[in-house]
XYZ file of C-alpha atoms in Angstrom:
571
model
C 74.315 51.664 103.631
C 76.403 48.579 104.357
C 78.029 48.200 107.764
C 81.414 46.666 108.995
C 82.257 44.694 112.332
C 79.056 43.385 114.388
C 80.184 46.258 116.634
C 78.964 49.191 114.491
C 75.371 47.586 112.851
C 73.391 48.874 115.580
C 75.452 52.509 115.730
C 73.187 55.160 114.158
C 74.529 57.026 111.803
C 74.400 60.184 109.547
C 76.148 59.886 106.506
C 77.161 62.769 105.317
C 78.711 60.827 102.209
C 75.522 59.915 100.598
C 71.939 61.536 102.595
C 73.372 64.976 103.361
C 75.448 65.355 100.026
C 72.761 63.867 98.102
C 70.371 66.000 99.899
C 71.911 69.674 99.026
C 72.458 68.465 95.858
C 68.645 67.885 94.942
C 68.272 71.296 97.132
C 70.603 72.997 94.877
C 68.967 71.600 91.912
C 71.415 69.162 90.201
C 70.259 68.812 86.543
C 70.153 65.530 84.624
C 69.257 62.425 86.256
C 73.178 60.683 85.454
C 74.502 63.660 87.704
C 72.077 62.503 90.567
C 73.037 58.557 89.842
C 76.637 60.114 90.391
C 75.362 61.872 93.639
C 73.639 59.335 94.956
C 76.023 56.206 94.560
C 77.672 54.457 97.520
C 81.459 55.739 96.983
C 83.552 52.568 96.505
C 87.202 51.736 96.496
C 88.072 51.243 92.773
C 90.041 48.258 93.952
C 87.552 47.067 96.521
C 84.247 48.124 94.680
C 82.544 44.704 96.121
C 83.085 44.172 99.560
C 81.157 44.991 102.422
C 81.994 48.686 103.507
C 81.934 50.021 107.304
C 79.659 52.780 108.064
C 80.530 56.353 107.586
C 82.013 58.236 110.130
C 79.325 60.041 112.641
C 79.370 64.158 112.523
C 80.907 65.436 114.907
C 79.495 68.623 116.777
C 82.717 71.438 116.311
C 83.606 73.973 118.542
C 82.543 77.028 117.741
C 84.691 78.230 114.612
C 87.074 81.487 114.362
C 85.119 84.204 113.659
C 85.232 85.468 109.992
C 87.161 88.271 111.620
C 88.205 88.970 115.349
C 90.456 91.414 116.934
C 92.098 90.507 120.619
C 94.173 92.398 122.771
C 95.741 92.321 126.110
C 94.484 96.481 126.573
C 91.155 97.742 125.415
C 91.143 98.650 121.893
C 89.633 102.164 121.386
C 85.888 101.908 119.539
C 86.673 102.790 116.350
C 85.781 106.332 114.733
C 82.684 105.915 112.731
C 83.640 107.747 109.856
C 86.970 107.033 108.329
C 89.567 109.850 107.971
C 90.783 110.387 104.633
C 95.165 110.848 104.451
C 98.012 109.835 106.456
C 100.999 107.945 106.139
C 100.935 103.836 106.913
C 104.351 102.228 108.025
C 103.627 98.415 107.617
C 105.841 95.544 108.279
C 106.036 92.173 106.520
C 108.834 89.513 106.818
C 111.808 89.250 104.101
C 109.979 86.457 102.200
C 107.309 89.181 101.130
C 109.915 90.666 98.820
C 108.683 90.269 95.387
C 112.384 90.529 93.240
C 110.571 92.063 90.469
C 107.005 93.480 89.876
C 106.644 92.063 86.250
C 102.833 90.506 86.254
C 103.468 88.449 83.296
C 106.931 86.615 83.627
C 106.945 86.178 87.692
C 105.276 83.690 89.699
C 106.283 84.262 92.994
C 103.203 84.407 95.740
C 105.229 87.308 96.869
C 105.196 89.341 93.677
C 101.391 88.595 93.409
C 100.848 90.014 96.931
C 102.691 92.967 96.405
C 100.692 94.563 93.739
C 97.353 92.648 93.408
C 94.234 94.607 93.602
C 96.587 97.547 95.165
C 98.718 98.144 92.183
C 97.370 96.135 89.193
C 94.006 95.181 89.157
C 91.635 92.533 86.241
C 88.458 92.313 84.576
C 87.421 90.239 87.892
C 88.185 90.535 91.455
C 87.605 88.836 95.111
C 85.545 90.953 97.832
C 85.984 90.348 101.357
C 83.732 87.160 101.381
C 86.220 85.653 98.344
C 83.200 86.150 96.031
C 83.788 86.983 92.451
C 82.807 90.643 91.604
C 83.129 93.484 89.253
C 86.279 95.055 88.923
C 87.397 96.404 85.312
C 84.688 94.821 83.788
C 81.027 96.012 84.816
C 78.865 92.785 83.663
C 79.405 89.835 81.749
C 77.578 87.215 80.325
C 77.649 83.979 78.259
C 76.498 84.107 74.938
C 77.165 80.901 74.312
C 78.894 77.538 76.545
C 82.079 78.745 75.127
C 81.145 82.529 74.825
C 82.041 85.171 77.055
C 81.343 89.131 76.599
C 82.408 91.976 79.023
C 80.941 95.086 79.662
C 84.224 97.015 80.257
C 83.782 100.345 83.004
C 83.896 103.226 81.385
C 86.473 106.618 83.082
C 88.813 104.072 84.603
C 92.366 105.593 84.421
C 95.702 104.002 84.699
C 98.296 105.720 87.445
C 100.108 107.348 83.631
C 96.889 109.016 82.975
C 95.112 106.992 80.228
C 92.195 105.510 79.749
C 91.277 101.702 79.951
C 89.462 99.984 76.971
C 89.054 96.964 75.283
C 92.458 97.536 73.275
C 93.803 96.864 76.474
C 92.744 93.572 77.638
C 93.330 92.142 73.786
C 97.125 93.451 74.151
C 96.864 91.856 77.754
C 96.337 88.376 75.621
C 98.338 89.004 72.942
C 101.740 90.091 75.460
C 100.710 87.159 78.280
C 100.653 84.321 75.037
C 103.159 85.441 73.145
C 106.528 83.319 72.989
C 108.601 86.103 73.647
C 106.826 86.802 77.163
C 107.696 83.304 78.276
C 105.285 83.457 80.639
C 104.794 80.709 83.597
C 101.008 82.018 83.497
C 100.032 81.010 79.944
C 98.465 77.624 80.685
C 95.699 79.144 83.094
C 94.528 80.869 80.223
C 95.054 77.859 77.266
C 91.599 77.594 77.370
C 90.950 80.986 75.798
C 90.799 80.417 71.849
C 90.912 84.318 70.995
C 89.973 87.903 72.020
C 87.779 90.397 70.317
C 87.202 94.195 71.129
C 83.615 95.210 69.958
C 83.916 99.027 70.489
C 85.963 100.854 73.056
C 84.169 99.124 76.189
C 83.201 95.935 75.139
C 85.656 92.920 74.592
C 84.407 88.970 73.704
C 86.342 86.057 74.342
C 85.854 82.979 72.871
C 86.965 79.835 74.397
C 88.332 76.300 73.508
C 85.158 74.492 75.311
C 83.217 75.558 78.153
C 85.017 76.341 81.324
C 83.530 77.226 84.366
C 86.478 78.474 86.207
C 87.102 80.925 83.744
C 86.282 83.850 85.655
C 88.171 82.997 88.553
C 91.583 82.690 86.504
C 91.039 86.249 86.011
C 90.487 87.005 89.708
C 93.538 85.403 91.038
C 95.984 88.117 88.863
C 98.252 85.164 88.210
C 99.037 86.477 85.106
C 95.619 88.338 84.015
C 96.693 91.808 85.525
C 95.934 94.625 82.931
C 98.235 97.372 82.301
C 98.059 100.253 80.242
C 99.283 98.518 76.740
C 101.299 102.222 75.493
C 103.427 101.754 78.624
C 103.775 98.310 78.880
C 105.336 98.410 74.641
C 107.935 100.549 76.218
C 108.212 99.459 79.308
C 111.125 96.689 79.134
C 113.221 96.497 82.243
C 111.189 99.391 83.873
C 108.445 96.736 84.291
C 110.652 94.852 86.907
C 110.668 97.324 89.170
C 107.731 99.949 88.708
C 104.619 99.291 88.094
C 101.542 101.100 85.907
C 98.204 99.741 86.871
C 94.890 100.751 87.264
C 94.530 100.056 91.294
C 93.797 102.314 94.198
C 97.596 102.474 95.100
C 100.625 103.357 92.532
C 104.100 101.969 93.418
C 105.906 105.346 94.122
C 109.214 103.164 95.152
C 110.320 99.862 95.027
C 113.876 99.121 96.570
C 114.502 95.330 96.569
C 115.449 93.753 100.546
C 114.004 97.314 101.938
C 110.429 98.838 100.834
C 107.614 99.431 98.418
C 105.998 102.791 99.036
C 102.282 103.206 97.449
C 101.051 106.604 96.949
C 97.234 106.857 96.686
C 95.929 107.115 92.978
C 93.564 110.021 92.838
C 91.471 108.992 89.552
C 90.699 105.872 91.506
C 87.025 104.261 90.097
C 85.751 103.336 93.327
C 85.038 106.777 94.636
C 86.187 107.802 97.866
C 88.755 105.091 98.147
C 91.488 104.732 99.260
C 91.640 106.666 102.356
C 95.607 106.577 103.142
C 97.503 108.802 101.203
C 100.760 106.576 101.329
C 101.776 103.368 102.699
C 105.272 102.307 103.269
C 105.512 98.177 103.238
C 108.969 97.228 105.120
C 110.464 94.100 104.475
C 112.237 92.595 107.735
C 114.610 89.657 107.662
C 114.255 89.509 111.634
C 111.149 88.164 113.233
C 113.125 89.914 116.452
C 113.134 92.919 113.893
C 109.243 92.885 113.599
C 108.478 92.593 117.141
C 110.748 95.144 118.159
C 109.531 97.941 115.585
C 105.832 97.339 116.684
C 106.697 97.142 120.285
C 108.965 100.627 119.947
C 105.682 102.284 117.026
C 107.959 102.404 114.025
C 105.681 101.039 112.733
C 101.711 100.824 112.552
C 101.008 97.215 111.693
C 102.284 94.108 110.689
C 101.649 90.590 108.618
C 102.947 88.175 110.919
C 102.493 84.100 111.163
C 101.834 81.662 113.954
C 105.576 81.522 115.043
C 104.772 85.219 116.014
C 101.789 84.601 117.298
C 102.469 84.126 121.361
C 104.894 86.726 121.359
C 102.296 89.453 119.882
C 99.705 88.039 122.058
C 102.115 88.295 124.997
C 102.332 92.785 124.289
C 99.639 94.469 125.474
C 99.769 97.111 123.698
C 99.147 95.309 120.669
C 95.910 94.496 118.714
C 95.772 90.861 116.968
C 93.532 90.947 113.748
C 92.808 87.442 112.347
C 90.599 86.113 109.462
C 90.407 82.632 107.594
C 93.062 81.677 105.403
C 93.477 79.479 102.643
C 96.428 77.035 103.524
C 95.770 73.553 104.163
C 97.707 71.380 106.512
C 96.985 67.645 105.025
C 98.073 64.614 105.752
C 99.012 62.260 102.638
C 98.023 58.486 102.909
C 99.961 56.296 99.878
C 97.098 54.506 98.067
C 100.002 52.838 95.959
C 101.686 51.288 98.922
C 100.177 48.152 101.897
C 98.347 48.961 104.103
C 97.245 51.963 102.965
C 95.666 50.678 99.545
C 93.054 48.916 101.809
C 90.132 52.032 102.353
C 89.723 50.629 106.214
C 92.890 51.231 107.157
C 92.318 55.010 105.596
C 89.544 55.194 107.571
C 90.692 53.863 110.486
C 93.034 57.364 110.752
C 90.884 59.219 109.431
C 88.464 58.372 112.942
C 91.562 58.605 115.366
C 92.870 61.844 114.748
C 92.087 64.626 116.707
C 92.204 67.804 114.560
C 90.771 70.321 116.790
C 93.579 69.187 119.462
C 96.204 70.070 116.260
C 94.859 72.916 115.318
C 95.191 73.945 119.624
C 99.063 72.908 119.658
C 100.049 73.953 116.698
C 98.230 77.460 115.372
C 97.484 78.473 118.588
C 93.629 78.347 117.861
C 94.025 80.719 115.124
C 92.395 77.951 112.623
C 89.596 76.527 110.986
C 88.956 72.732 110.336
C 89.259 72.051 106.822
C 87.632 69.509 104.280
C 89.459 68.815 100.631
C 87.465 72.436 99.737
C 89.607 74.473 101.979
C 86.990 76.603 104.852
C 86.225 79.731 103.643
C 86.691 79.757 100.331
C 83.633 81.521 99.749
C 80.542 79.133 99.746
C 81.815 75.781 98.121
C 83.511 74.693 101.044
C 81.875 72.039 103.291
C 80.529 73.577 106.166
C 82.049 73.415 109.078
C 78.892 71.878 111.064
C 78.778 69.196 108.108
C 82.743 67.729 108.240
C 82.181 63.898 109.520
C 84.904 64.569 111.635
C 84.601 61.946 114.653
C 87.303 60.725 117.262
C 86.319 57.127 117.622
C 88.602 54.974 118.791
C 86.585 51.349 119.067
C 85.137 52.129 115.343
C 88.940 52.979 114.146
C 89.875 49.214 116.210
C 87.166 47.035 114.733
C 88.391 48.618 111.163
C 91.747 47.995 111.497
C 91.206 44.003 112.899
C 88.780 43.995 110.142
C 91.557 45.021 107.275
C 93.884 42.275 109.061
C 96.048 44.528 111.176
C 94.299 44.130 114.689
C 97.695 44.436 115.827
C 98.634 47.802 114.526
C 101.689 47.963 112.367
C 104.813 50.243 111.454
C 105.048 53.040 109.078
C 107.236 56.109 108.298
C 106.020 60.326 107.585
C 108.114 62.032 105.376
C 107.887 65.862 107.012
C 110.624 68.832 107.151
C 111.917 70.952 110.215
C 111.677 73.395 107.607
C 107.793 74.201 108.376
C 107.296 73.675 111.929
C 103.566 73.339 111.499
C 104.470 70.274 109.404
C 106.785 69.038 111.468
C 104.467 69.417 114.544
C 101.336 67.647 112.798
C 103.717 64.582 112.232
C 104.861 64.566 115.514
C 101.084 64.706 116.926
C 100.057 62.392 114.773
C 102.286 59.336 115.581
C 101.070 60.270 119.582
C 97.211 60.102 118.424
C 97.933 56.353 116.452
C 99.851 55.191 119.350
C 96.542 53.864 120.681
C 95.825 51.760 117.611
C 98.984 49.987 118.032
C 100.384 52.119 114.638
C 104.240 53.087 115.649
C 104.975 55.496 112.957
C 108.322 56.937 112.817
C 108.547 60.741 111.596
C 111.843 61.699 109.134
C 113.165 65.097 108.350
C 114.367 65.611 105.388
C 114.813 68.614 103.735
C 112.215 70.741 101.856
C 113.484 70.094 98.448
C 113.577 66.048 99.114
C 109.904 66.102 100.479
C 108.979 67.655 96.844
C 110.772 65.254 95.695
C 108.917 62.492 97.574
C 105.504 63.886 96.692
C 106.577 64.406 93.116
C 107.556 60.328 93.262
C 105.608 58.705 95.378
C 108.365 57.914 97.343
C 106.373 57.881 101.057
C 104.308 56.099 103.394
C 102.679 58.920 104.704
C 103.511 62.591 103.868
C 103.402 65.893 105.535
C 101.890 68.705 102.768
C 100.609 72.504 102.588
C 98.192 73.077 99.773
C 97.998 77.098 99.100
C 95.527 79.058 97.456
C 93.721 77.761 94.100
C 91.230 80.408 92.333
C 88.299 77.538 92.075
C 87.868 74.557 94.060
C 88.724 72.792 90.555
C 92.289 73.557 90.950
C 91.884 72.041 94.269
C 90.241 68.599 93.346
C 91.639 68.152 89.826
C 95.042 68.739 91.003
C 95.321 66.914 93.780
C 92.814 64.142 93.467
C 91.906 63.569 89.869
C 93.555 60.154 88.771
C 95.293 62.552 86.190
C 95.497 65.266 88.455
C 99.329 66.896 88.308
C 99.366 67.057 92.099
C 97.939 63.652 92.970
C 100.720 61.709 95.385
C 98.309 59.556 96.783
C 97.698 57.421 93.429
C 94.048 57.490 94.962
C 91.214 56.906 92.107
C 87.284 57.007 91.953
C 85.962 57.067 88.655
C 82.762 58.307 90.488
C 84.966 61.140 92.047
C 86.702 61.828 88.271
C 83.252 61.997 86.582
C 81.811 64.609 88.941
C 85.175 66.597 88.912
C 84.915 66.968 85.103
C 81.340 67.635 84.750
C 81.778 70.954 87.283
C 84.221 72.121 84.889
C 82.231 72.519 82.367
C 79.031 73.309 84.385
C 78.030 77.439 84.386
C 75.612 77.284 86.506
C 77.232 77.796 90.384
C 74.184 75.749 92.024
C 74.571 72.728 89.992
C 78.455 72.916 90.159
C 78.302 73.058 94.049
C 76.242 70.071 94.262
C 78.799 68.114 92.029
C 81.603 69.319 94.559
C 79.542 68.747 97.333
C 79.048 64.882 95.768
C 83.164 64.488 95.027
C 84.051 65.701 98.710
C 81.447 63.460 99.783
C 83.524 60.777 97.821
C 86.593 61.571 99.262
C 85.385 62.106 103.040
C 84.255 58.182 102.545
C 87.752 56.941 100.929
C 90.257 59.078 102.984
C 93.065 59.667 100.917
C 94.461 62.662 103.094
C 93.950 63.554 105.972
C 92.069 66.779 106.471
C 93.867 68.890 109.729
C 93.330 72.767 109.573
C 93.620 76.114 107.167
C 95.728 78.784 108.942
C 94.228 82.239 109.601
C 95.304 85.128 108.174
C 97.199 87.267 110.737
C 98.016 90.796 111.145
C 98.685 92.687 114.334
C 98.241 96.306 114.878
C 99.006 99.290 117.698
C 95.813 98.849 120.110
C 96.296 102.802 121.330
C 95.900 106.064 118.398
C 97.437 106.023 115.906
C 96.164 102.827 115.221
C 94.762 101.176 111.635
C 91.347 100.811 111.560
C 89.155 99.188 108.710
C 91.969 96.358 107.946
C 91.288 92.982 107.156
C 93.860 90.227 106.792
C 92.600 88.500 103.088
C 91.923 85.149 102.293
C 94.287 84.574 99.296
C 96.661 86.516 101.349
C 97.202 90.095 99.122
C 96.847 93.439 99.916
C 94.053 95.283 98.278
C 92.027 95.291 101.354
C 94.368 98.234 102.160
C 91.697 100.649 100.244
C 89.586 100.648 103.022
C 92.288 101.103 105.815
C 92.810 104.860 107.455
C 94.877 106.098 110.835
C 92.812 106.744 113.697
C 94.276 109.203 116.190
C-alpha cells in the first residue's frame, strides 16, 4: 500500500480497506474473479486516482460495546418469573410524535403510523426477529425459481382480526390496491421492481420481477407499504381504514382516538400459538416529556418509549428500570466533496483521524450508543463489526496529512446543524473543539430544520450535521446516500469502484457473496471519508423496577412494536 509523509512509512499498519475486506470476502466466497479485482483494488479518489496515498487509518481497539440488550436500575430489579403469565392490562406511554394521524398502510408514510401497527396490527409475507433477521411471517418458505422469480409458500389457518382466512387472493389484491392510481400511494416505488403477481392455488402466490433484486424480501419486511389486509374489508373499508385497522397480527386496534390512545386487544386466532400474552395494551400519547416522567414516577403507567433527552432523568428514579437495545439512527457528519478543501481525500482523512467518537457518543447519548460504520451497527450481520471500524485518534498522522494537502496551517470552515435535534447540534459543537488542535476553526450555524433539508437537498454546505433512519437493506443505505446517482448523496462523493460493487449486490441472491461486496464498498468509503461516521442511538424504553412490572420487552431495532407479543405483567 502506498504511504504519505516520511512520518508514517515506518508506522505498521492494518488496513482494513484492502487485507481485512479482501480477506472476508474470499472467506465468504465472492464469485467471479472481476468481483475480487473490485475487492482487492487500492480505493482511489476519482479525482486523485494517481497520486501517492497515505496509509490507512490503524484499528482502533473499542470499548466494550452496549450489550445487545441491558436493563439498569438504581433498585434491584426482581428476577424475573420463569414462565410468563398469560392476561393483564399494559398502560404504555410514548411521546406526542408517536401519533400516527391515520392507520391507512397504503397512503401514509409517517414512521409513526408504521410503528403503530407493524407486526402488532398488520403484519407481511416477511418479517424481522429480534436479531433484525428476515424470517417467516405470512409466508412459510420461499424460493427463487428463477433470478427474477419468486414463489411463496403462503401459511395455511392464518385468520384476520374479522374472522377470515388469508390466501393468495389476498396478497394479489395487496398489489393490485398498493399500484393502483387511485391509491396514490407514497409506497409504490419500493415495489416498481415487481412486474406482476400470480396466485397458484389458495396458498401459493409467484411474483415475477422486472430483473433480479436482492432486496426484495426486505421491502416486504419493513411494512412500508407491503402490509396485508383482508381484501373483503379493505373493498369496503374507505374512511374506516384511517382509523381502524383489520390485520392479521397478534394485537387488533380496539380504539384509536387521535392526540390520546390506541388500545390493542389480543387476537385470539393468533398463528404463533401461545402468543401474545397481554390481553390489552393501552399506548398513551403524551405531549409533555414532564407528562411521561411524572406518570411513571406516580405508576399510571407500566412503561414507556423514551429518548436520550429523558435519559438522566429516568436514570436519576430509582424505582425505575432502563431497558436499552441497538438502534438504527445514524449521527453522520457530511464532508462537501464539491467544495475546497474538502475535494482533496487528505483533508477527509485528516478528520476522519481526529475525531473522537467514543468521547461523542459519552456527551451526547449518555453511553447509550454504538459506533457506527456507513452499514449502521446492528443491522443484523452486514454491518462492519465493531472490533473491525479503523477508527483511530491520531493527531500527528491527521497533521502530516493536512501539511501534506497544503493546509499545514489549518483553515476556516462553517457546519450547517439545527437546535432543533440537540444530538445534532451537540456533535457540531464537539466537533469544532476536537479540530481545534489541527488549527481548523469551524464555525457551527443554526438554522432551522427545514433550511438544513434544504442545504442537503442543494449542496449548499461546508460541512453538514445529518440523521440517517432506518433502511430495510444496507442497499438503501449505500445507494442512497453514496451512489454517484444515489437520491440522498450531498456529498457529490464518487468511486466508480464503490458504484460497481453497490450495483452488483443488488442483483446478487446469494447473502455471502453480497456481504463481501458491502464489506468491499464500506471498505471504499472508510479509505475516502466522505462522512463522518459518529454513533447509532439505542433503542430506549424504561419500565417500573418493583411488581407489576413488564417483563419479556425488548426495545426493536427499526423502532416498532411487535416485540409486544412476548411482553406479560409480573406481579
Amino acid at each position: 500500500m502506498a504511504t504519505g509523509s516520511a512520518q508514517q512509512k515506518d508506522r505498521p499498519v492494518r488496513s482494513l480497506t484492502r487485507r481485512a475486506f479482501l480477506a472476508r470476502a474470499v472467506t465468504l466466497g465472492l464469485a467471479g474473479p472481476a468481483a475480487l479485482v473490485t475487492a482487492c483494488q487500492q480505493p482511489t479518489s476519482p479525482n486523485r486516482s494517481s497520486e501517492t496515498r497515505p496509509a490507512a487509518p490503524t484499528l482502533l481497539t473499542l470499548p466494550t460495546s452496549t450489550p445487545a440488550v441491558t436493563a439498569k436500575t438504581g433498585a434491584q430489579a426482581a428476577p424475573p418469573t420463569p414462565t410468563p403469565k398469560t392476561g393483564g392490562v399494559l398502560a404504555w406511554a410514548v411521546g406526542a410524535d408517536a401519533d400516527p394521524g391515520d392507520l391507512d398502510p397504503y397512503t401514509n408514510r409517517s414512521v409513526a403510523s408504521v410503528r403503530a401497527w407493524g407486526d402488532l396490527t398488520y403484519q407481511s409475507l416477511v418479517m424481522y426477529d429480534d436479531q433484525m433477521k428476515l424470517v417467516p411471517a405470512l409466508a412459510e418458505t420461499w424460493v427463487n425459481t428463477s433470478p427474477t422469480t419468486w414463489t411463496f409458500k403462503l401459511r395455511q389457518g392464518v385468520t384476520f382480526h374479522d374472522g377470515s382466512e388469508f390466501d393468495a387472493e389476498d396478497v394479489r389484491f395487496w398489489f393490485e390496491r398498493l399500484m393502483a392510481p387511485a391509491t396514490a400511494s407514497p409506497h409504490r416505488a419500493a415495489f416498481a421492481h415487481i412486474a406482476k403477481v400470480e396466485p397458484h392455488g389458495r396458498y401459493e402466490v409467484e411474483f415475477t420481477l422486472t430483473g433480479p433484486y436482492a432486496p426484495f424480501l426486505a421491502t416486504f419486511a419493513s411494512l412500508n407499504g407491503s402490509a396485508i389486509a383482508p381484501r373483503r374489508w379493505l373493498q369496503g373499508a374507505g374512511a374506516a381504514s384511517k382509523t381502524t385497522a383489520v390485520g392479521s397480527g397478534p394485537f387488533k386496534i380496539a380504539e384509536y382516538v387521535p392526540g390520546s390512545h390506541i388500545t390493542y386487544a389480543r387476537h385470539a386466532g393468533y398463528w404463533e400459538k401461545r402468543l401474545p400474552y397481554l390481553a390489552t395494551v393501552t399506548l398513551s400519547f403524551l405531549r409533555d416529556p414532564d407528562a411521561l416522567v411524572t406518570a411513571l414516577r406516580d405508576r399510571q403507567v407500566h412503561g414507556a418509549t423514551i429518548g436520550a433527552d429523558l435519559l438522566a432523568r429516568v436514570r436519576s428514579e430509582r424505582s425505575l428500570t432502563l431497558v436499552s437495545a441497538a438502534g438504527a439512527t445514524q449521527h453522520m457528519t457530511i464532508m462537501n466533496a464539491r467544495r475546497k478543501p474538502f475535494d482533496d481525500v487528505r483533508v477527509r482523512q485528516a478528520l476522519a483521524l481526529v475525531v473522537d467518537r467514543t468521547a461523542v457518543v459519552t456527551q451526547l447519548a449518555g453511553g447509550e450508543g454504538q459506533l457506527t460504520g456507513p452499514i449502521p451497527t446492528g443491522l443484523g450481520s452486514w454491518a462492519t463489526p465493531l472490533d473491525e471500524l479503523p477508527y483511530q485518534r491520531d493527531l500527528p498522522a491527521a497533521r502530516a496529512l493536512l501539511a501534506d494537502a497544503g493546509h499545514a496551517s489549518g483553515f476556516a470552515a462553517t457546519i450547517r446543524t439545527t437546535a432543533e435535534s440537540p444530538a445534532l447540534l451537540g456533535i457540531a459543537t464537539l466537533l469544532a473543539e476536537q479540530l481545534r488542535p489541527l488549527g481548523i476553526t469551524l464555525t457551527t450555524e443554526q438554522v432551522s430544520g427545514s433550511t438544513l433539508a434544504t442545504a442537503h437537498r442543494t449542496h449548499d454546505f461546508d460541512l453538514l450535521a445529518y440523521i440517517a433512519g432506518l433502511q430495510p437493506d444496507p442497499d438503501g443505505y449505500l445507494s442512497a446516500i453514496y451512489h454517484a446517482n444515489g437520491a440522498q448523496n450531498a456529498s457529490g462523493w464518487q468511486n466508480r469502484r464503490f458504484d460497481d460493487a453497490v450495483n452488483a449486490a443488488r442483483t446478487v441472491l446469494d447473502p455471502g457473496q453480497r456481504r463481501a461486496l458491502y464489506n468491499a464498498a464500506s471498505g471504499i468509503l472508510f479509505d475516502e471519508a466522505p462522512h463522518i461516521w459518529w454513533f447509532t442511538e439505542n433503542r430506549l424504553a424504561v419500565v417500573q423496577a418493583d411488581p407489576p412490572t413488564v417483563r419479556g420487552y425488548v426495545p426493536a431495532y427499526n423502532g416498532q412494536r411487535g416485540l409486544l407479543k412476548t411482553a406479560w405483567l409480573d406481579g
